[in-house]
Amino acid sequence: MTEMIDNAVKVENLEKSYRKIKAVDGISFDVPEGEVFGLLGPNGAGKTTTIRILLTLIKPTSGSARIFGMDTLQQSDKIRQISGYVPQGISVDGEITAYENMLIYSKLYGLPPANRKKRINEILEYIGLADRAKDMVKTYSGGMMRRLELAQSLINRPKILFLDEPSIGLDPNARNAMWEMVRKLRRELGSTIFLTTHDMVEADTLCDRIGIMDRGKLVVIGTPNDLKATVGGDVVTVSAKNASLSEVIEQLGYQTIGEPSNGTADLLVKNGEKAIPRIVEAFKGKGVELDSVFLKKPTLDDVFLKYTGSRIDDGAGWAQAKKTRMTYRRMAK
Amino acid sequence: MKLKRFITSMLAITELELRKIRHDQSQIWMRLIQPILWLTVFGVTFSAIRVIPTGDYTYLQFLTPGILAQSVIFVAIFYGINVVWERDLGLLNKLMSTPAPRSSIVLGKSLAGGLRGILQALGILLIALVIGIDLILTPLSILGMLVIIILCGICFSSMSMALASIFRTRERMMGVGQAITMPLFFASSAIYPVSIMPDWLQVIAVANPLSYVVDALRSLLVTGDLSGLGLDVLILVASAAVLLFLASLGFKRMLV
Ligand SMILES: Nc1ncnc2c1ncn2[C@@H]1O[C@H](COP(=O)(O)OP(=O)(O)OP(=O)(O)O)[C@@H](O)[C@H]1O
Ligand SMILES: [Mg+2]
């Protein structure tokens, strides 16, 4: 039975090399139809490159990718016709209205003229931009622009939706609105959603399954809960100045995720609440007075740390994207 | 069916460009300033000093087709810069993710370049009339002019887009735009007859599509002698085809 149904995405040994770098380095995974799947990884992990190969925008160096059984090299037209795409960059034109942006894309997807108007208005209504449809897009806020980009990607009723960093550059309110929108889409339209993000909260709240990507490789794949369980316990972060934490930790036989740095270490323990007093005692026994002790349940960031040895470096890309959008609006004016 | 899709997407791209112009008409008026100066200052001065032999026609009559062609290439050449800008923003990436064939995107943009040229040309024609330049204006000559202008727009906007795929950054494209528009203009029959040029420049002028644009416009609007028109059109269609092909090839490279 399962052999009859094609997966929405099937990727095998996919590789994409540029002159100096392997952007995607031999990854394989499947995404069943109807799933919200997320690639989580830091800047330069190869997320966008993967999406662009799946969308037939660039050719892989080797390996294969199929969308609903269609090969990205051989059936690119068909794949494009059933896919929706919200790119990491900007995809709506600021110098025309929202409605016009939608209209042009309805034509590019070959919607019959009789349906266009109705479909566009429906989608704008759905996404909550109907009352601003006749405004020039350059007058939109970053969040509205991103929503319009989502609307634009729905014009052909895609069977699969690719969202490349859907909430990049948005402030917390707009980000929440975006998440709500994605959940609604998933609930009401049932399309498969393939997203990328470097935001663990986003991955955690939106995705059924997550693939963690780092430097072109897919390091681990699973549901958020399964992944967090692989951390193997709670995380107790201890910090102490002027002490060689690594040595003491080794002597005491604690397991850590990652290497201690800047006088802090993440200890991995069962039942964190009960472990804390014992930890403090044990360190004291070795002559180390802890400055602070902090308990948390494992997050995807810890998962990331466990598998890659570093934390997802947040911030830079986010600020950059926001800046790009603002510059664009300013220049369009 | 495939052809229908091709044409629909091409026209959608053209429509996009034209809608942008409709929302910001000031750019059309701004772009009329320079041709007006060429006609009223340069043209009037050089008519007065009579240094350029233009046969039976006044220098202003001779010059008008040249200025028409010039104004079109000046606009068309910016399509390359525009494409780089759109690539940098990500708009091109999105456009290429639709089923629209890449060549239809290129063709749509250059067609818009041509149509925009028409707006420009009509404006200049009106000014020429106001200044009192004697031109042949029959429905047929005007129609002919429009066709030539569209071909000219297509040629030079695709040339510019082909160059964009080579030079790839906005800054470099600005430089390229400036570096080629003037030579294209001066190495053509736009402001003086080819016959008075030095030999080496004549060779360039013959290879310059702009010469054929000017030649065709001149036979339509000034001399009324249409014997060379067929050849001009043929050469322009061929140049347009080659340049469009190059631009489409380049377009694929823009996204690697
Ligand atoms: N056209 C290209 N030419 C050369 N290198 C490229 C090209 N596109 C991507 N790369 C490189 O490939 C690597 C992966 O890039 P990619 O954009 O896929 O990362 P990403 O995971 O999407 O990162 P980000 O979070 O910054 O968007 C990066 O090192 C990038 O510099
Ligand atoms: Mg990316």
XYZ file of C-alpha atoms and ligand atoms in Angstrom:
621
model
C 0.000 0.000 0.000
C 2.544 2.562 1.082
C 4.538 1.910 -2.052
C 1.635 3.191 -4.128
C 1.525 6.587 -2.493
C 4.334 8.924 -3.405
C 5.868 10.963 -0.681
C 5.479 14.706 -1.059
C 9.250 15.019 -0.973
C 11.821 12.323 -1.508
C 15.459 13.314 -1.422
C 18.317 10.895 -1.992
C 22.020 11.631 -1.528
C 21.453 15.188 -2.640
C 24.560 17.247 -3.146
C 25.196 20.758 -4.394
C 28.736 22.051 -4.697
C 29.827 25.543 -5.448
C 33.385 26.365 -6.336
C 34.623 26.642 -2.791
C 31.954 24.939 -0.777
C 29.576 22.012 -0.573
C 26.362 23.862 0.198
C 24.425 20.594 0.449
C 26.470 17.570 1.295
C 24.745 14.294 0.575
C 21.396 14.524 2.371
C 18.514 12.054 2.218
C 15.042 12.307 3.712
C 11.330 11.876 2.976
C 8.371 14.077 3.770
C 4.974 12.371 3.664
C 2.012 14.215 2.230
C 0.236 16.553 4.647
C 3.171 16.971 6.994
C 4.686 20.228 8.178
C 8.376 19.557 7.853
C 11.097 21.972 8.902
C 14.776 22.235 8.170
C 16.425 23.874 11.156
C 19.931 25.188 10.902
C 22.221 28.189 11.299
C 23.286 30.625 8.562
C 24.901 28.872 5.649
C 23.645 25.406 6.600
C 22.288 24.820 3.100
C 18.564 25.222 3.810
C 17.828 27.678 1.031
C 19.926 25.718 -1.415
C 17.896 22.597 -0.616
C 14.601 24.426 -1.156
C 15.797 25.873 -4.435
C 16.749 22.442 -5.694
C 13.342 21.081 -4.706
C 11.689 23.956 -6.563
C 13.795 23.181 -9.653
C 15.431 26.603 -9.530
C 18.915 25.123 -9.473
C 20.265 21.725 -10.418
C 21.899 19.431 -7.884
C 25.500 18.398 -8.470
C 24.497 14.823 -7.746
C 21.733 12.806 -6.136
C 18.026 13.121 -6.792
C 14.954 14.887 -5.497
C 11.347 14.045 -6.215
C 8.199 16.007 -5.473
C 5.120 13.783 -5.428
C 7.105 11.289 -7.454
C 8.158 13.834 -10.077
C 11.842 14.258 -10.725
C 13.148 17.804 -10.266
C 15.372 17.504 -13.315
C 12.857 15.987 -15.689
C 9.500 17.383 -14.664
C 10.291 20.862 -13.510
C 7.237 22.433 -15.171
C 4.828 20.138 -13.394
C 6.556 20.624 -10.061
C 6.374 24.392 -10.379
C 2.722 24.264 -11.263
C 1.819 22.504 -7.993
C 4.259 24.315 -5.697
C 3.971 27.531 -3.770
C 7.064 29.431 -2.672
C 7.707 32.130 -0.123
C 11.402 32.888 -0.614
C 13.793 34.141 2.013
C 14.205 37.350 0.009
C 11.506 39.663 -1.232
C 8.965 38.354 -3.709
C 6.352 41.082 -4.067
C 6.880 44.186 -6.127
C 6.636 47.386 -4.121
C 5.779 49.576 -7.055
C 2.377 48.088 -7.769
C -0.596 47.297 -5.535
C -1.173 44.064 -3.647
C -4.011 43.158 -5.974
C -1.818 43.736 -9.013
C 0.913 41.545 -7.560
C -1.629 38.768 -7.171
C -3.066 39.361 -10.626
C 0.264 39.044 -12.396
C 1.027 35.794 -10.612
C -2.407 34.389 -11.355
C -1.532 34.876 -15.008
C 1.915 33.377 -14.669
C 0.308 30.258 -13.198
C -2.174 30.175 -16.045
C -5.361 30.640 -14.021
C -8.366 30.923 -16.323
C -9.416 34.607 -16.645
C -12.894 33.917 -15.281
C -11.522 32.666 -11.945
C -8.800 35.179 -11.325
C -10.628 37.968 -9.619
C -12.591 35.713 -7.332
C -9.585 33.655 -6.336
C -7.456 36.696 -5.627
C -10.100 38.335 -3.486
C -10.706 35.108 -1.603
C -7.048 34.715 -0.775
C -6.579 38.351 0.226
C -9.624 38.026 2.443
C -8.289 34.806 3.932
C -4.920 36.312 4.685
C -6.467 39.476 6.095
C -5.301 41.986 3.527
C -8.539 42.590 1.628
C -8.933 46.150 2.877
C -5.406 47.078 1.793
C -5.554 45.347 -1.588
C -5.533 48.588 -3.554
C -2.570 50.080 -1.697
C 0.921 50.165 -3.115
C 2.966 47.398 -1.543
C 5.790 49.795 -0.675
C 3.472 51.340 1.916
C 3.111 47.980 3.699
C 4.776 47.075 6.983
C 7.252 44.195 7.000
C 4.664 41.847 8.489
C 2.001 42.767 5.947
C 4.491 42.307 3.151
C 5.345 38.840 4.389
C 1.641 37.979 4.604
C 1.143 39.184 1.051
C 4.032 36.985 -0.004
C 2.238 34.075 1.606
C -0.960 35.068 -0.206
C 0.935 35.243 -3.470
C 2.254 31.730 -2.946
C -1.292 30.389 -2.562
C -2.570 31.657 -5.887
C -2.232 28.280 -7.636
C -3.674 26.280 -4.687
C -0.336 24.528 -4.187
C -0.185 20.900 -3.087
C 3.101 21.710 -1.423
C 4.173 24.999 0.060
C 7.816 25.966 0.510
C 8.404 28.617 3.144
C 11.988 29.793 3.390
C 12.336 31.455 6.807
C 8.673 32.520 6.916
C 9.027 34.895 9.822
C 12.467 36.286 9.105
C 12.823 39.952 9.959
C 9.410 40.181 11.632
C 8.804 41.606 15.075
C 7.265 39.250 17.672
C 3.662 40.276 16.956
C 3.966 39.854 13.237
C 5.804 36.609 13.806
C 2.966 35.230 15.892
C 0.462 36.308 13.253
C 2.533 34.489 10.639
C 2.617 31.322 12.721
C -1.117 31.480 13.232
C -1.516 31.796 9.479
C 0.644 28.758 8.780
C -1.301 26.693 11.305
C -4.555 27.796 9.739
C -3.337 26.846 6.275
C -2.323 23.473 7.486
C -5.650 22.944 9.265
C -7.910 24.160 6.499
C -6.097 23.375 3.277
C -4.142 20.324 4.350
C -1.225 21.131 2.052
C 2.183 19.749 2.760
C 4.388 22.482 4.149
C 8.142 22.449 3.859
C 9.786 25.237 5.802
C 13.246 26.302 6.805
C 14.162 28.296 9.855
C 16.995 29.088 12.185
C 14.500 29.867 14.916
C 14.074 26.890 17.235
C 10.857 28.179 18.704
C 9.410 28.434 15.237
C 10.537 24.915 14.371
C 9.187 23.606 17.661
C 5.747 25.203 17.422
C 5.054 24.694 13.720
C 6.639 21.440 12.633
C 5.491 17.838 12.845
C 9.024 16.777 12.116
C 12.318 18.587 12.005
C 15.566 17.915 10.222
C 18.547 19.603 11.790
C 20.971 20.804 9.191
C 24.509 22.003 9.694
C 27.201 22.760 7.125
C 25.402 20.957 4.336
C 24.656 17.827 6.319
C 21.432 16.591 7.818
C 22.531 15.633 11.304
C 19.326 14.261 12.763
C 15.659 14.067 11.920
C 12.579 13.467 14.067
C 9.575 14.959 15.845
C 10.404 17.836 18.207
C 9.635 15.668 21.226
C 11.697 12.729 20.057
C 14.590 15.014 19.322
C 14.406 16.631 22.731
C 14.248 13.209 24.343
C 17.531 12.293 22.672
C 19.234 14.951 24.768
C 18.794 12.383 27.512
C 17.596 14.349 30.500
C 17.311 17.869 31.847
C 19.892 20.523 31.376
C 21.470 22.129 34.416
C 23.612 25.095 33.507
C 26.233 25.868 36.111
C 28.640 28.731 36.136
C 31.647 29.572 38.226
C 34.311 32.172 37.670
C 37.974 31.379 38.085
C 37.525 27.646 38.162
C 38.601 25.034 35.669
C 35.121 23.631 35.222
C 36.063 20.982 32.689
C 38.426 19.233 35.076
C 36.044 19.227 37.990
C 33.193 18.013 35.821
C 35.345 15.212 34.521
C 36.353 14.197 38.046
C 32.733 14.173 39.143
C 31.724 12.176 36.072
C 28.956 14.450 34.851
C 27.837 14.295 31.274
C 27.705 17.610 29.422
C 26.353 18.803 26.126
C 29.052 20.672 24.289
C 32.277 21.861 25.884
C 32.246 24.216 28.898
C 33.036 27.758 27.859
C 33.190 31.182 29.518
C 32.958 29.545 32.906
C 29.593 27.922 32.183
C 28.752 24.330 31.434
C 25.554 22.495 30.502
C 25.225 19.350 32.594
C 22.927 16.624 31.509
C 21.043 15.026 34.390
C 18.007 12.932 35.089
C 15.368 14.676 37.160
C 16.933 18.120 37.326
C 15.007 19.482 40.317
C 16.328 16.791 42.595
C 19.827 16.836 41.116
C 20.554 20.495 41.825
C 21.382 20.229 45.571
C 23.613 17.272 44.899
C 25.418 19.096 42.127
C 26.062 22.128 44.326
C 27.397 19.859 47.066
C 29.593 17.901 44.733
C 31.200 21.036 43.315
C 31.730 22.393 46.809
C 33.437 19.137 47.682
C 35.940 19.847 44.923
C 36.453 23.366 46.214
C 34.362 25.123 43.556
C 31.791 27.655 44.692
C 29.126 27.896 41.949
C 27.941 31.414 41.063
C 24.686 30.275 39.584
C 22.721 27.170 38.800
C 19.967 27.129 36.258
C 17.604 24.333 35.328
C 15.726 23.949 32.069
C 14.001 21.260 30.134
C 15.847 20.436 26.906
C 15.088 22.637 23.892
C 15.868 22.168 20.255
C 18.861 24.368 20.845
C 20.244 21.708 23.182
C 19.483 19.117 20.551
C 21.401 21.211 18.091
C 24.267 21.547 20.522
C 24.315 17.837 21.157
C 24.584 16.928 17.485
C 26.741 19.714 16.148
C 28.825 20.820 19.104
C 27.742 24.471 18.823
C 24.651 26.548 19.448
C 22.590 28.035 16.641
C 24.017 31.476 16.196
C 21.004 33.706 16.146
C 20.744 37.370 15.370
C 22.917 38.298 12.426
C 20.771 36.885 9.642
C 17.630 38.098 11.330
C 18.794 41.670 11.609
C 20.118 41.584 8.074
C 16.784 40.483 6.647
C 14.930 43.164 8.499
C 17.363 45.744 7.230
C 17.004 44.552 3.647
C 13.264 44.875 3.823
C 13.450 48.353 5.271
C 15.979 49.506 2.712
C 13.788 48.107 -0.018
C 10.769 50.009 1.211
C 12.752 53.182 1.524
C 14.235 52.871 -1.933
C 10.913 51.966 -3.459
C 9.431 55.178 -2.135
C -1.378 24.985 -25.607
C 2.278 25.519 -24.810
C 2.365 28.551 -27.069
C -0.688 29.953 -25.352
C 0.981 29.603 -21.950
C 4.100 31.217 -23.335
C 2.188 34.214 -24.629
C 0.128 34.555 -21.448
C 3.227 34.672 -19.279
C 5.047 36.991 -21.637
C 2.145 39.422 -21.608
C 1.838 39.126 -17.829
C 5.455 40.253 -17.461
C 4.904 43.099 -19.898
C 1.786 44.076 -17.992
C 3.749 44.105 -14.740
C 6.279 46.532 -16.180
C 3.603 48.762 -17.673
C 1.637 48.862 -14.446
C 4.750 50.067 -12.663
C 5.027 52.901 -15.154
C 1.371 53.730 -14.754
C 1.860 54.145 -11.026
C 4.815 56.425 -11.518
C 4.311 58.501 -14.622
C 6.835 61.091 -13.586
C 9.615 58.911 -14.996
C 8.118 59.319 -18.461
C 8.135 63.111 -18.214
C 11.633 63.169 -16.772
C 12.906 61.117 -19.641
C 11.528 63.619 -22.130
C 13.732 66.408 -20.863
C 16.915 65.206 -22.467
C 15.491 64.658 -25.969
C 13.868 68.091 -25.801
C 17.258 69.610 -25.051
C 18.871 67.685 -27.877
C 16.314 68.982 -30.334
C 15.997 72.534 -29.103
C 19.580 73.280 -28.115
C 21.858 70.943 -30.023
C 19.594 70.632 -33.061
C 18.792 74.304 -33.382
C 22.421 75.350 -32.902
C 23.804 72.904 -35.430
C 21.111 73.868 -37.941
C 22.210 77.456 -37.599
C 25.887 76.783 -38.175
C 25.235 74.300 -40.996
C 28.320 72.137 -40.530
C 26.659 68.813 -41.120
C 25.667 68.010 -44.706
C 22.155 66.624 -44.713
C 21.235 66.955 -48.369
C 17.756 68.191 -49.178
C 16.598 68.170 -45.598
C 17.080 70.545 -42.718
C 19.317 69.408 -39.902
C 16.371 69.251 -37.517
C 14.521 66.944 -39.898
C 17.629 64.804 -40.102
C 18.128 64.792 -36.356
C 14.595 63.952 -35.163
C 14.739 60.209 -36.016
C 18.124 60.031 -34.294
C 16.749 61.566 -31.131
C 13.734 59.256 -31.228
C 16.048 56.254 -31.397
C 18.322 57.675 -28.726
C 15.532 58.166 -26.238
C 14.447 54.574 -26.721
C 17.884 53.080 -26.139
C 18.473 55.226 -23.090
C 15.384 53.720 -21.506
C 15.982 50.200 -22.792
C 19.537 50.045 -21.502
C 18.249 50.375 -17.942
C 16.364 47.093 -18.098
C 19.613 45.283 -17.377
C 20.211 47.311 -14.228
C 16.644 46.665 -13.248
C 17.046 42.935 -13.650
C 20.125 42.934 -11.416
C 18.193 44.901 -8.805
C 15.340 42.405 -8.963
C 17.756 39.529 -8.701
C 19.355 41.065 -5.606
C 16.001 41.566 -3.928
C 14.838 38.053 -4.720
C 12.038 38.982 -7.122
C 13.684 37.078 -9.943
C 14.059 33.997 -7.796
C 10.315 34.061 -7.180
C 9.496 34.742 -10.813
C 11.571 31.760 -11.888
C 9.701 29.485 -9.482
C 6.523 29.880 -11.531
C 5.844 27.690 -14.558
C 6.476 30.697 -16.840
C 9.194 29.766 -19.353
C 12.353 31.784 -18.747
C 12.436 33.081 -22.298
C 8.894 34.395 -21.870
C 10.110 36.459 -18.933
C 12.924 37.945 -21.003
C 10.654 38.558 -23.964
C 7.990 40.109 -21.739
C 10.468 42.511 -20.231
C 11.936 43.569 -23.541
C 8.507 43.982 -25.035
C 7.772 46.323 -22.157
C 10.989 48.121 -23.073
C 9.619 48.534 -26.585
C 6.201 49.737 -25.484
C 7.768 52.183 -23.144
C 9.780 53.443 -26.075
C 6.525 54.173 -27.851
C 5.302 56.449 -25.091
C 8.619 58.193 -25.275
C 8.505 58.471 -29.060
C 5.005 59.920 -29.132
C 6.108 62.578 -26.680
C 9.092 63.522 -28.810
C 7.013 63.549 -31.965
C 4.662 65.987 -30.318
C 7.543 68.240 -29.370
C 8.953 68.043 -32.895
C 5.593 69.219 -34.177
C 5.495 72.079 -31.723
C 8.973 73.216 -32.768
C 7.719 73.039 -36.337
C 9.905 70.276 -37.727
C 8.466 69.062 -41.018
C 7.837 65.298 -40.791
C 5.826 62.851 -42.858
C 2.955 61.932 -40.573
C 0.534 59.570 -42.239
C -1.180 56.704 -40.426
C 1.132 54.337 -42.258
C 4.358 56.156 -41.414
C 3.347 56.430 -37.787
C 2.468 52.750 -37.653
C 5.808 51.937 -39.266
C 7.538 54.128 -36.713
C 5.855 52.305 -33.840
C 6.973 48.932 -35.161
C 10.558 50.126 -35.528
C 10.523 51.645 -32.037
C 9.278 48.388 -30.536
C 11.986 46.435 -32.336
C 14.545 48.945 -31.122
C 13.320 48.635 -27.527
C 13.435 44.845 -27.724
C 16.959 44.852 -29.187
C 18.502 47.128 -26.620
C 16.673 45.958 -23.542
C 17.675 42.376 -24.310
C 21.220 43.522 -25.029
C 21.215 45.151 -21.635
C 19.782 42.060 -19.921
C 22.374 39.864 -21.632
C 25.093 42.191 -20.320
C 23.530 42.054 -16.852
C 24.128 38.321 -16.700
C 27.804 38.947 -17.403
C 28.448 41.939 -15.156
C 26.042 40.876 -12.403
C 26.232 43.834 -10.009
C 24.252 47.041 -10.106
C 27.325 49.233 -9.844
C 29.049 47.555 -12.736
C 25.862 47.653 -14.796
C 25.504 51.386 -14.187
C 29.021 51.778 -15.535
C 28.330 49.498 -18.475
C 25.122 51.381 -19.268
C 26.968 54.667 -19.359
C 29.924 53.195 -21.211
C 27.865 51.836 -24.076
C 24.950 54.213 -24.595
C 27.017 57.147 -25.791
C 29.269 55.136 -28.141
C 26.199 53.372 -29.542
C 24.667 56.736 -30.186
C 27.734 58.419 -31.670
C 28.699 55.386 -33.738
C 25.412 55.464 -35.592
C 23.779 57.705 -38.129
C 21.765 59.392 -35.367
C 23.331 62.858 -35.426
C 25.426 62.857 -38.597
C 25.407 60.827 -41.794
C 27.581 57.706 -41.891
C 29.284 59.052 -45.009
C 31.123 61.800 -43.140
C 32.535 59.454 -40.500
C 36.134 58.199 -40.562
C 36.422 54.691 -42.037
C 36.874 52.838 -38.770
C 33.782 54.459 -37.317
C 31.815 53.612 -40.445
C 32.608 49.941 -39.844
C 31.227 50.195 -36.320
C 28.207 52.123 -37.493
C 27.349 49.402 -39.994
C 27.483 46.757 -37.255
C 25.422 48.911 -34.895
C 21.724 47.997 -34.846
C 20.944 51.578 -33.899
C 22.006 52.725 -37.386
C 19.234 50.620 -38.899
C 16.703 51.970 -36.453
C 17.634 55.508 -37.377
C 17.748 54.657 -41.062
C 14.288 53.114 -40.981
C 12.803 55.984 -38.988
C 14.382 58.485 -41.351
C 12.928 56.836 -44.432
C 9.503 56.676 -42.794
C 9.342 60.135 -41.258
C 11.658 62.291 -43.379
C 12.482 61.070 -46.871
C 9.529 58.836 -47.623
C 11.902 56.666 -49.657
C 11.030 53.191 -48.409
C 13.341 51.192 -50.681
C 15.768 50.309 -47.861
C 13.108 49.741 -45.216
C 12.757 46.010 -45.841
C 16.432 45.398 -45.224
C 16.433 47.590 -42.103
C 13.520 45.669 -40.645
C 15.097 42.353 -41.530
C 18.346 43.272 -39.816
C 16.504 44.558 -36.748
C 14.376 41.429 -36.453
C 17.474 39.282 -36.767
C 19.366 41.354 -34.163
C 16.393 41.219 -31.827
C 16.220 37.437 -32.180
C 19.925 36.985 -31.464
C 19.930 39.395 -28.528
C 16.807 37.819 -27.045
C 18.428 34.433 -27.319
C 21.553 35.691 -25.564
C 19.489 37.357 -22.854
C 17.532 34.137 -22.244
C 20.751 32.168 -21.961
C 22.098 34.758 -19.570
C 18.943 34.680 -17.500
C 19.600 31.103 -16.507
C 23.051 32.109 -15.334
C 21.666 34.892 -13.175
C 20.285 32.399 -10.679
C 22.919 29.689 -10.293
N 25.224 30.793 -5.834
C 26.127 30.474 -4.887
N 27.441 30.530 -5.148
C 28.351 30.194 -4.219
N 28.046 29.793 -2.970
C 26.749 29.734 -2.637
C 25.713 30.067 -3.572
N 24.519 29.894 -2.957
C 24.803 29.487 -1.713
N 26.122 29.379 -1.516
C 26.796 28.971 -0.269
O 26.238 27.753 0.156
C 26.097 27.724 1.567
C 24.664 27.425 1.935
O 23.855 28.524 1.596
P 22.300 28.568 1.872
O 21.802 29.863 1.375
O 21.670 27.347 1.352
O 22.273 28.539 3.455
P 21.037 28.737 4.426
O 20.995 27.561 5.303
O 19.824 29.067 3.666
O 21.531 29.981 5.276
P 20.726 31.274 5.790
O 20.177 30.949 7.130
O 21.794 32.307 5.869
O 19.699 31.586 4.785
C 26.573 29.072 2.060
O 27.896 28.936 2.511
C 26.535 29.949 0.850
O 27.524 30.937 0.903
Mg 18.540 30.565 3.630
